[in-house]
Short mmCIF file of C-alpha atoms and ligand atoms in Angstrom, two decimals:
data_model
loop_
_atom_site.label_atom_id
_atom_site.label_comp_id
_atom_site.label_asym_id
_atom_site.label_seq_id
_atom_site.Cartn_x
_atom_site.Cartn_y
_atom_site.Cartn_z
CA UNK U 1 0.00 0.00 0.00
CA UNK U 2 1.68 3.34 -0.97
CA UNK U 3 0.35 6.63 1.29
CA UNK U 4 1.45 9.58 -0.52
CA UNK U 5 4.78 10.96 0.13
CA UNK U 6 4.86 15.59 -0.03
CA UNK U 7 8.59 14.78 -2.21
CA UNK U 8 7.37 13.72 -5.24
CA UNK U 9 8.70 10.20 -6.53
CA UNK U 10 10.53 9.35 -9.27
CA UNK U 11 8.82 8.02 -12.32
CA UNK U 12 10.72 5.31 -13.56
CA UNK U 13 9.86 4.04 -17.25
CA UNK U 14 10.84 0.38 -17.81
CA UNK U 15 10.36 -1.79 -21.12
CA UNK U 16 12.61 -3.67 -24.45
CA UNK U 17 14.60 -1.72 -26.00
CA UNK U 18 12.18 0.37 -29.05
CA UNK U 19 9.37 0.28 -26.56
CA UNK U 20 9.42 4.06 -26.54
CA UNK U 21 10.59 5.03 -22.86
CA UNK U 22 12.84 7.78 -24.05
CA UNK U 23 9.76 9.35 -26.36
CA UNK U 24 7.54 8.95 -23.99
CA UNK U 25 9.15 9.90 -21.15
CA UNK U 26 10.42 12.93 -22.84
CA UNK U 27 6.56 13.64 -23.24
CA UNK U 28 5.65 12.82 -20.17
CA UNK U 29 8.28 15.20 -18.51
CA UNK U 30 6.63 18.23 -20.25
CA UNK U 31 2.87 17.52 -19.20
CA UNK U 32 3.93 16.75 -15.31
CA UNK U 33 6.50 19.64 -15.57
CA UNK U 34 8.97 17.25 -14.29
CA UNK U 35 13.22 16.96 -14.93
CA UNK U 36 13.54 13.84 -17.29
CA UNK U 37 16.99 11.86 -17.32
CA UNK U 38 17.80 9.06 -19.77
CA UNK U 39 19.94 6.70 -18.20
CA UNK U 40 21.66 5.29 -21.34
CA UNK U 41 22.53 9.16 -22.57
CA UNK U 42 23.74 10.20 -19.18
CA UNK U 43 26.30 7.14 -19.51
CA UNK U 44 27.59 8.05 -22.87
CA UNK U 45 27.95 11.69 -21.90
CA UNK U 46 30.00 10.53 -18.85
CA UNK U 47 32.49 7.65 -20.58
CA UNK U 48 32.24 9.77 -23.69
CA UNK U 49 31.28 6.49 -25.15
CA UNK U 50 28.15 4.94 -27.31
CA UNK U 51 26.57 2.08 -25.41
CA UNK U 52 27.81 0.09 -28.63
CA UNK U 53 31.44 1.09 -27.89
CA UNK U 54 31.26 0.36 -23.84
CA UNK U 55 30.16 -3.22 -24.98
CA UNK U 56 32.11 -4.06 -27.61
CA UNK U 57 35.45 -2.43 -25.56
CA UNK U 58 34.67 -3.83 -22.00
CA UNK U 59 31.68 -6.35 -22.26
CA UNK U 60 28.17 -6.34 -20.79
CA UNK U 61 29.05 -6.74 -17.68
CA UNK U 62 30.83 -4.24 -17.42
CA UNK U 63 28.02 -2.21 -18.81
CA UNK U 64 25.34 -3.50 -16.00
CA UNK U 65 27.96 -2.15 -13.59
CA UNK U 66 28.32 1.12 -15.12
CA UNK U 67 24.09 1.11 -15.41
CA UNK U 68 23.47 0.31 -12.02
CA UNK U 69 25.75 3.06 -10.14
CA UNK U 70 24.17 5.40 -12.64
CA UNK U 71 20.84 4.35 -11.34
CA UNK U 72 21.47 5.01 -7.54
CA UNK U 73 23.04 8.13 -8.33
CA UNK U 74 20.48 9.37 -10.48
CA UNK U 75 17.97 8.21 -8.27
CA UNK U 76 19.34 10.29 -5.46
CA UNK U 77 17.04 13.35 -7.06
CA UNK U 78 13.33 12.96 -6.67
CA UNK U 79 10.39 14.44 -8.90
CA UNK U 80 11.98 13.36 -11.95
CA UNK U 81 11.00 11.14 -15.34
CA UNK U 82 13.54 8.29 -15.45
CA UNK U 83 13.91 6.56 -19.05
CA UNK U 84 15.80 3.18 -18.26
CA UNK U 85 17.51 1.13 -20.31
CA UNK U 86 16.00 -2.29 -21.37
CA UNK U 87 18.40 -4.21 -19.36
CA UNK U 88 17.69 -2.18 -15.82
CA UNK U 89 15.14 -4.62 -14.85
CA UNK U 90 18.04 -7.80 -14.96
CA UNK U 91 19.30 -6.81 -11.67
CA UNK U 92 17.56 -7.15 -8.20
CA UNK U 93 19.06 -4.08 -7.03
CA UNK U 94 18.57 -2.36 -9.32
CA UNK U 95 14.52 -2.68 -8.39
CA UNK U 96 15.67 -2.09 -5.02
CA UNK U 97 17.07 1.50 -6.00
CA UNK U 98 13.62 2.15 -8.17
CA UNK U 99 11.05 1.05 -5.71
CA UNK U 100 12.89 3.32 -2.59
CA UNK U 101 13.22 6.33 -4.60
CA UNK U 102 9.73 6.13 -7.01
CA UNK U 103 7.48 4.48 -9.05
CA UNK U 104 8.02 1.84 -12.13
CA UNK U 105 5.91 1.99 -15.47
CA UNK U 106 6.08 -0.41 -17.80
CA UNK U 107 5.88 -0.06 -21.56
CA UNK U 108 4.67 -2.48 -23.02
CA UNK U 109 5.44 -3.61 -26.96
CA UNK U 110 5.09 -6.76 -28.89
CA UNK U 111 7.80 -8.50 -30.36
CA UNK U 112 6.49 -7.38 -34.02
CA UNK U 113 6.27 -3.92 -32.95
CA UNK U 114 9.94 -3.89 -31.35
CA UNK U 115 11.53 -5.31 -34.63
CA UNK U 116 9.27 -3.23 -37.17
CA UNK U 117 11.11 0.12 -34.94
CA UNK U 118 14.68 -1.24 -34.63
CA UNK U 119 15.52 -3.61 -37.43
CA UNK U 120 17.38 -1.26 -39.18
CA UNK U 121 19.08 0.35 -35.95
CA UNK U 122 22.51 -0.36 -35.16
CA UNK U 123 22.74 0.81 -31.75
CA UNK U 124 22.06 -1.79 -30.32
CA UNK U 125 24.68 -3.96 -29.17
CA UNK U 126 22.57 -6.72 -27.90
CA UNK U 127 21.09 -7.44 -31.52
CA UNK U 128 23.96 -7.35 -33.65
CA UNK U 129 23.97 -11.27 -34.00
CA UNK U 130 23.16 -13.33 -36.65
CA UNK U 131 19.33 -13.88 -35.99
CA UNK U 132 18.01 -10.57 -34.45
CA UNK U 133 14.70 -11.33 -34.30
CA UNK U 134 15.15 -14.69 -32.99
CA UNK U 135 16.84 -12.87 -30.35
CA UNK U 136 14.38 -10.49 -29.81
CA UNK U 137 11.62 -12.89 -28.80
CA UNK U 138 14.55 -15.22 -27.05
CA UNK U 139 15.18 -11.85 -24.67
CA UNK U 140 11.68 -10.90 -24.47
CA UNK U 141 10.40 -14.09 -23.10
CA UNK U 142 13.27 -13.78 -20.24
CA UNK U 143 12.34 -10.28 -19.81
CA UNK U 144 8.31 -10.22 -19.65
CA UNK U 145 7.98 -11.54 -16.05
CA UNK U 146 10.65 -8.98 -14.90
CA UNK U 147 8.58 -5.93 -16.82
CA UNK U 148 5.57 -7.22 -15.29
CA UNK U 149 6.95 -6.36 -11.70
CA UNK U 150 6.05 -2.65 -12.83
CA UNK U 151 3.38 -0.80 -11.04
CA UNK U 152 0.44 1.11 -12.43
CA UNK U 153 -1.33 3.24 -10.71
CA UNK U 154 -4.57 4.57 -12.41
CA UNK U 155 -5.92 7.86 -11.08
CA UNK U 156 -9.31 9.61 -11.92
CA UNK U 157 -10.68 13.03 -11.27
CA UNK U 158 -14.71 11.74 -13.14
CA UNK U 159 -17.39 12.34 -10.76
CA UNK U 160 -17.90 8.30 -11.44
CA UNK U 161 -15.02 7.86 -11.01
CA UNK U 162 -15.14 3.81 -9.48
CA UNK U 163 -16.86 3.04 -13.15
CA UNK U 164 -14.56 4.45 -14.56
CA UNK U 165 -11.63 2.47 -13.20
CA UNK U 166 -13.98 -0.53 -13.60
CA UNK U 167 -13.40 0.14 -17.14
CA UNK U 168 -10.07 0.65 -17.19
CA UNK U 169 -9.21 -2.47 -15.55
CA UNK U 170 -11.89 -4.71 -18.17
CA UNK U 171 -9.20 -3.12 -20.83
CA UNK U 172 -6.72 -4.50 -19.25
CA UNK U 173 -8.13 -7.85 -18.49
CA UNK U 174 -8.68 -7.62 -22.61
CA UNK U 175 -4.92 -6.69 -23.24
CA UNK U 176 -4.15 -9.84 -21.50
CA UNK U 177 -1.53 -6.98 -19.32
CA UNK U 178 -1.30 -8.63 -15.91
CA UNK U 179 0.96 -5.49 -14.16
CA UNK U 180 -0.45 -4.94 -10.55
CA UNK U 181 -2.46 -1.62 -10.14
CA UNK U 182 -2.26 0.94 -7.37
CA UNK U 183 -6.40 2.42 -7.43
CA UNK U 184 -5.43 5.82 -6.71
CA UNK U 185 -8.11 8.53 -5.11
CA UNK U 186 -8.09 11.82 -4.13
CA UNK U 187 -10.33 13.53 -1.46
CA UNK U 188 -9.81 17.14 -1.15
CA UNK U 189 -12.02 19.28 1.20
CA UNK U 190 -13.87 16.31 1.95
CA UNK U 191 -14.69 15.43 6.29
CA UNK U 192 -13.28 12.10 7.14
CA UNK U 193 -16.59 10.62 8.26
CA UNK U 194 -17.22 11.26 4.02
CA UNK U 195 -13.77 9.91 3.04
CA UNK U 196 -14.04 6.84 4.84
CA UNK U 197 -17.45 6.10 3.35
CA UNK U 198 -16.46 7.26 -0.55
CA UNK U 199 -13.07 5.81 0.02
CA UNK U 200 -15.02 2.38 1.15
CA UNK U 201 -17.41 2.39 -1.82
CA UNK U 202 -14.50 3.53 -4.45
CA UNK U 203 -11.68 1.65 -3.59
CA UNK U 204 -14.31 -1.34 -1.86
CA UNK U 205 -15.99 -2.12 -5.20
CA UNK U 206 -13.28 -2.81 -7.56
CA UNK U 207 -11.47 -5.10 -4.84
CA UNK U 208 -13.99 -6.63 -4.62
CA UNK U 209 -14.30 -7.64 -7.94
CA UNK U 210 -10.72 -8.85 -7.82
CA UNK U 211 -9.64 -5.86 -9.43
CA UNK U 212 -6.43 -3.49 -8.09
CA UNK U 213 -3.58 -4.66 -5.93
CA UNK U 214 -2.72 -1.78 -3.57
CA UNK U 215 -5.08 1.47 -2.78
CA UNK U 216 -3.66 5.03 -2.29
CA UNK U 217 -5.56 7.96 -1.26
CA UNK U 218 -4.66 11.56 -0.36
CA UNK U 219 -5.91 13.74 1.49
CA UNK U 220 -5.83 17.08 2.21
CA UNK U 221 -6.05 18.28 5.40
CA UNK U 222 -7.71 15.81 7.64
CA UNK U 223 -11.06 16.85 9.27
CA UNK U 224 -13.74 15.19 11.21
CA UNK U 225 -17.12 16.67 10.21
CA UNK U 226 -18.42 18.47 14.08
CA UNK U 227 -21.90 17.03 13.47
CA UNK U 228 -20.45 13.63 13.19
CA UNK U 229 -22.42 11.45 16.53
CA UNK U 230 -20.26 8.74 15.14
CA UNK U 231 -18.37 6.69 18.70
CA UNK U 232 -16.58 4.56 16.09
CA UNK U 233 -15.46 7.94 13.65
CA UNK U 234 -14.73 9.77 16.51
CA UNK U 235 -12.53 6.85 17.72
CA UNK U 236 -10.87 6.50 14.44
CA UNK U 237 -9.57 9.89 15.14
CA UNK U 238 -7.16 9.67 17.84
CA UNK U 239 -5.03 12.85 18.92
CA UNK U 240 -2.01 11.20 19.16
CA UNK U 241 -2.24 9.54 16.07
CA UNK U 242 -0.69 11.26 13.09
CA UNK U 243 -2.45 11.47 9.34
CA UNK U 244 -0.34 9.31 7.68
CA UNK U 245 -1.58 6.41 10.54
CA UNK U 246 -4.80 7.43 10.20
CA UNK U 247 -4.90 6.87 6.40
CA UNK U 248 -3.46 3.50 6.79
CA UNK U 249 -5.89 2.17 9.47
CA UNK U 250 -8.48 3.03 6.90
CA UNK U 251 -7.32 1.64 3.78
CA UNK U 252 -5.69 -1.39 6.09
CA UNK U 253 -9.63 -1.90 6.88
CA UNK U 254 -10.82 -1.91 3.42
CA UNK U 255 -8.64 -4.12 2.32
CA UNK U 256 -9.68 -6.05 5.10
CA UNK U 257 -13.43 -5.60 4.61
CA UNK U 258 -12.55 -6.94 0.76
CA UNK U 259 -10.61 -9.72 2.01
CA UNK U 260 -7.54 -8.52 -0.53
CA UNK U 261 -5.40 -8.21 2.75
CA UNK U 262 -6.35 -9.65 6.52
CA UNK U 263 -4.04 -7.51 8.90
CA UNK U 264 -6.25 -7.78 11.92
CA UNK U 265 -9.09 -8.90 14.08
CA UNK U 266 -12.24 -9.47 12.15
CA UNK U 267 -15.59 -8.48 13.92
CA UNK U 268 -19.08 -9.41 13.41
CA UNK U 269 -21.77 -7.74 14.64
CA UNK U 270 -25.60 -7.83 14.73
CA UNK U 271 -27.25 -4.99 13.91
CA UNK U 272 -28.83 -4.63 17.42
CA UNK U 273 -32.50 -3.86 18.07
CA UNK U 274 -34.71 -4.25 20.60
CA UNK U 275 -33.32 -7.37 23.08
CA UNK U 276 -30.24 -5.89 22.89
CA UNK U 277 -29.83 -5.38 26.73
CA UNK U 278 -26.15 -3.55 25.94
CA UNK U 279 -25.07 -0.45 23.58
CA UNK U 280 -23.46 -3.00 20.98
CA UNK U 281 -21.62 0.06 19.12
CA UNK U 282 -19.83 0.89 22.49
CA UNK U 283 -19.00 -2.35 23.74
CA UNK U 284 -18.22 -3.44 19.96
CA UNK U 285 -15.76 -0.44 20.23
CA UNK U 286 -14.25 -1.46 23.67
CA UNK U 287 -13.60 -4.66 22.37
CA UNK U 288 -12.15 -3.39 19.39
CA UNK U 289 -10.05 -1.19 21.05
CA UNK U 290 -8.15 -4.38 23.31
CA UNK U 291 -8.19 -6.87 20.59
CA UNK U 292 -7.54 -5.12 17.33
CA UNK U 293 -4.40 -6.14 16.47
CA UNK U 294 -5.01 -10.31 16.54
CA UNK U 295 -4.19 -10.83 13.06
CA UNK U 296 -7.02 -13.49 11.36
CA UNK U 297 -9.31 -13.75 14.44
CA UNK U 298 -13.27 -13.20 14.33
CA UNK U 299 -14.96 -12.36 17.06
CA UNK U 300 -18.66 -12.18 16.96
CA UNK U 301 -20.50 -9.37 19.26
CA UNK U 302 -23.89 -10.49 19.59
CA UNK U 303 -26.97 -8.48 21.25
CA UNK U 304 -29.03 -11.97 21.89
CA UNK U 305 -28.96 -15.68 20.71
CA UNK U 306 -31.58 -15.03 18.70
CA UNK U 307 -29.42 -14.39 15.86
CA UNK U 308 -26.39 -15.20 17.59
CA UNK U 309 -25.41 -18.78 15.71
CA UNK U 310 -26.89 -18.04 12.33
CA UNK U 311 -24.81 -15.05 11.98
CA UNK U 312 -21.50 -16.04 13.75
CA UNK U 313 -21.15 -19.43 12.89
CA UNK U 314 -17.93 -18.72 12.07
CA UNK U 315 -16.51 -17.16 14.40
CA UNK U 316 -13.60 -18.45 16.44
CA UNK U 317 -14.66 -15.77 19.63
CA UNK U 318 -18.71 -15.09 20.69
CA UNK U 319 -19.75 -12.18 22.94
CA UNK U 320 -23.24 -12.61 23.70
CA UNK U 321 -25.66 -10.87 25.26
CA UNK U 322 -27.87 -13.49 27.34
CA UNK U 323 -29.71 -11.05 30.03
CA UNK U 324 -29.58 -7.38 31.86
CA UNK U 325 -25.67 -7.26 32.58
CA UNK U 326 -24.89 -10.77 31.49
CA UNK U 327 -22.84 -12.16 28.68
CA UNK U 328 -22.50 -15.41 27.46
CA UNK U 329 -18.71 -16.29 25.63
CA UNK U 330 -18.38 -19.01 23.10
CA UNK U 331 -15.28 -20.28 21.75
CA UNK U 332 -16.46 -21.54 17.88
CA UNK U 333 -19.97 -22.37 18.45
CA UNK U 334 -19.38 -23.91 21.65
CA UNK U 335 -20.83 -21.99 25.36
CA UNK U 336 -17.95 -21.50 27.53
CA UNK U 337 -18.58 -19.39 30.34
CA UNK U 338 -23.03 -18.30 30.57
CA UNK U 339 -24.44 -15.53 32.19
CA UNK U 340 -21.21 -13.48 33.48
CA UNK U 341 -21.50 -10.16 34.54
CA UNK U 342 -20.90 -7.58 31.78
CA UNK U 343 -18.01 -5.79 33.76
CA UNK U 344 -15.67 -8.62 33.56
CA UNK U 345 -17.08 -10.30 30.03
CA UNK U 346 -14.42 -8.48 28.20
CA UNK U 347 -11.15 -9.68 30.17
CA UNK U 348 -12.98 -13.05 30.02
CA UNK U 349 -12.86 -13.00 26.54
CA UNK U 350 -9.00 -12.18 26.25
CA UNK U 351 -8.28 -14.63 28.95
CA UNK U 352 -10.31 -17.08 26.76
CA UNK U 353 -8.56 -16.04 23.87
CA UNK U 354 -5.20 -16.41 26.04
CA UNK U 355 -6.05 -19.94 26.54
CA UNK U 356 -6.34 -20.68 23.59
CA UNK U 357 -2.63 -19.53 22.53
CA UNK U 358 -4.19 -16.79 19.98
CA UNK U 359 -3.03 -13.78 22.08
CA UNK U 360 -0.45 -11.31 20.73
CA UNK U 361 1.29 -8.07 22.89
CA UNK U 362 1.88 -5.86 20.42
CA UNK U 363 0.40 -4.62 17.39
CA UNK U 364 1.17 -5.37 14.21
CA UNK U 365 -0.66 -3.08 12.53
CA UNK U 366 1.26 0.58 11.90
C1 S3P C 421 19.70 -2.80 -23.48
C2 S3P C 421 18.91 -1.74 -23.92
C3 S3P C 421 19.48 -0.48 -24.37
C4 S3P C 421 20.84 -0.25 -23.74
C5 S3P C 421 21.72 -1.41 -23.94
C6 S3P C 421 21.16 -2.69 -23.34
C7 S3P C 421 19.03 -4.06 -23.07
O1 S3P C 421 18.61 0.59 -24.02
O2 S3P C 421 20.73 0.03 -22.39
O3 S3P C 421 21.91 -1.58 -25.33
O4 S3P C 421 19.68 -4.91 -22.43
O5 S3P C 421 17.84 -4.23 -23.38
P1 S3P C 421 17.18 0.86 -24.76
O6 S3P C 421 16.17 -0.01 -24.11
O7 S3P C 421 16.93 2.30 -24.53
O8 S3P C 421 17.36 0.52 -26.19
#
């Protein structure tokens, strides 16, 4: 999950050689208003060398070398368009370099398309054998898994916006382009009480669907709405807590509540009504406030048995109310201590949970 960082990131653009990263990038530069750097050029202005030359002279190794310190040095500037070369993606550290310091995107290009732009280019060391388009595909098939690591992130500023992701993402299901997608949102001037709800439905729906593989979403200026009567909102916002944490306990819950990530305790509650003999919000949110962080365990908060084992038959943890003041714990679907006093029910339950060797100290989640 990426939270936004004020320094902008370095936009690093990855693909075969022909695929277009220095065009495009040079393009792309101008509309963000961004520096752009092409790593290849930067190394033949500083051996005074062609790329041709530094391979044929000293070999590719020594080339990768020269590539990868040129990489961590450029990368030591932020904000700017980085056009790779094709090899960048060969080495491991060199993802290491381009995943601390930005963002990779990855040009895609068939092998048809690559020849048809460089058969008749002699720049390029690596094809200068006897079957070059043979060695095209031969590199290409090495190569595609390692593009592939590349991240996307799709952005949109349409008032529908979540459809229009949706279609995005059917495109790329029909491209056959399998590179993992950041769903990117931005809520500006917007309360938290509404962010978490259009953040939920936005980000929610398309994970559901299987769609998206991380979730980023800035805000500006992070305000609870005054009217908000909300325990659990006005939980959520904690004074000691900073934005950034705030941010992630959100998006750490809706990838939760779309099962694309379980970091912590699950809950399930009823919706409460009239033999509810407790405030279930409240004592939902005490519970929630002791037990968060038990990565993968469900605990069910219950009003009455009425629905009680329909609704949390899965559950490995029950809290149920069974009178005025008295609560009834179940371990699965199984009654293990009936009728205790409401004061105590809650360190009953973490004893219980104790027992039963699923307790953790600390949290995991930060
Ligand atoms: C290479 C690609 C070239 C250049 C070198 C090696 C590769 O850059 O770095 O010839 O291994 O694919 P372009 O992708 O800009 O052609």
């Amino acid at each position: 999950m990426v939270i936004e960082n004020k320094i902008s990131k370095n936009i690093y653009l990855i693909g075969f050689m022909g695929a277009g990263k220095t065009s495009v990038g040079k393009i792309l530069a101008k509309k963000l208003r961004r520096k752009f750097c092409d790593l290849d050029e930067i190394i033949e202005s500083e051996c005074g060398k062609t790329v041709s030359r530094i391979f044929s002279e000293h070999g590719e190794d020594f080339f990768r070398d020269l590539e990868s310190m040129k990489l961590r040095s450029v990368s030591k500037n932020s904000g700017q368009i980085v056009a790779t070369g094709g090899g960048v993606v060969l080495r491991q550290v060199n993802w290491e370099v381009m995943e601390r310091a930005g963002i990779t995107v990855y040009l895609k290009t068939s092998p048809d398309v690559v020849w048809n732009r460089i058969k008749n280019d002699t720049s390029r060391p690596l094809l200068q054998v006897e079957k070059p388009f043979e060695k095209v595909n031969e590199l290409l098939s090495k190569r595609i898994p390692l593009y592939e690591k590349a991240d996307l992130i799709i952005e949109t500023e349409n008032q529908n916006g979540m459809a229009e992701q949706r279609r995005f993402f059917f495109g790329l299901v029909e491209h056959g382009i399998k590179a993992p997608v950041i769903i990117k949102r931005n809520y500006s001037d917007t309360p938290f009480d509404e962010v978490r709800l259009y953040a939920s439905t936005d980000l929610g729906a398309l994970l559901v669907d299987g769609f998206g593989d991380g979730v980023w979403i800035t805000v500006e200026d992070l305000k609870t709405n005054e009217s908000s009567k909300n325990i659990y909102i006005k939980s959520f916002i904690n004074q000691n807590e900073s934005e950034q944490k705030i941010i992630n306990r959100l998006l750490f819950g809706i990838l939760q509540a779309t099962r694309t990530r379980i970091s912590k305790t699950e809950y399930i509650a009823c919706p409460s009504c009239g033999r509810t003999l407790f405030d279930l919000q409240e004592t939902t949110e005490m519970i929630r406030k002791r037990t968060e962080h038990l990565k993968g365990v469900k605990i069910a908060v219950m009003g009455c048995i009425v629905n009680g084992p329909g609704e949390m038959a899965d559950a490995d943890y029950g809290y149920v109310g069974s009178g005025v003041d008295k609560i009834t714990l179940y371990r699965g679907k199984e009654i293990i201590k009936r009728n205790i006093p409401s004061s105590g029910a809650v360190d009953a339950l973490i004893e219980l949970i104790k027992e039963d060797g699923n307790w953790l100290n600390y949290p995991q989640i930060e």
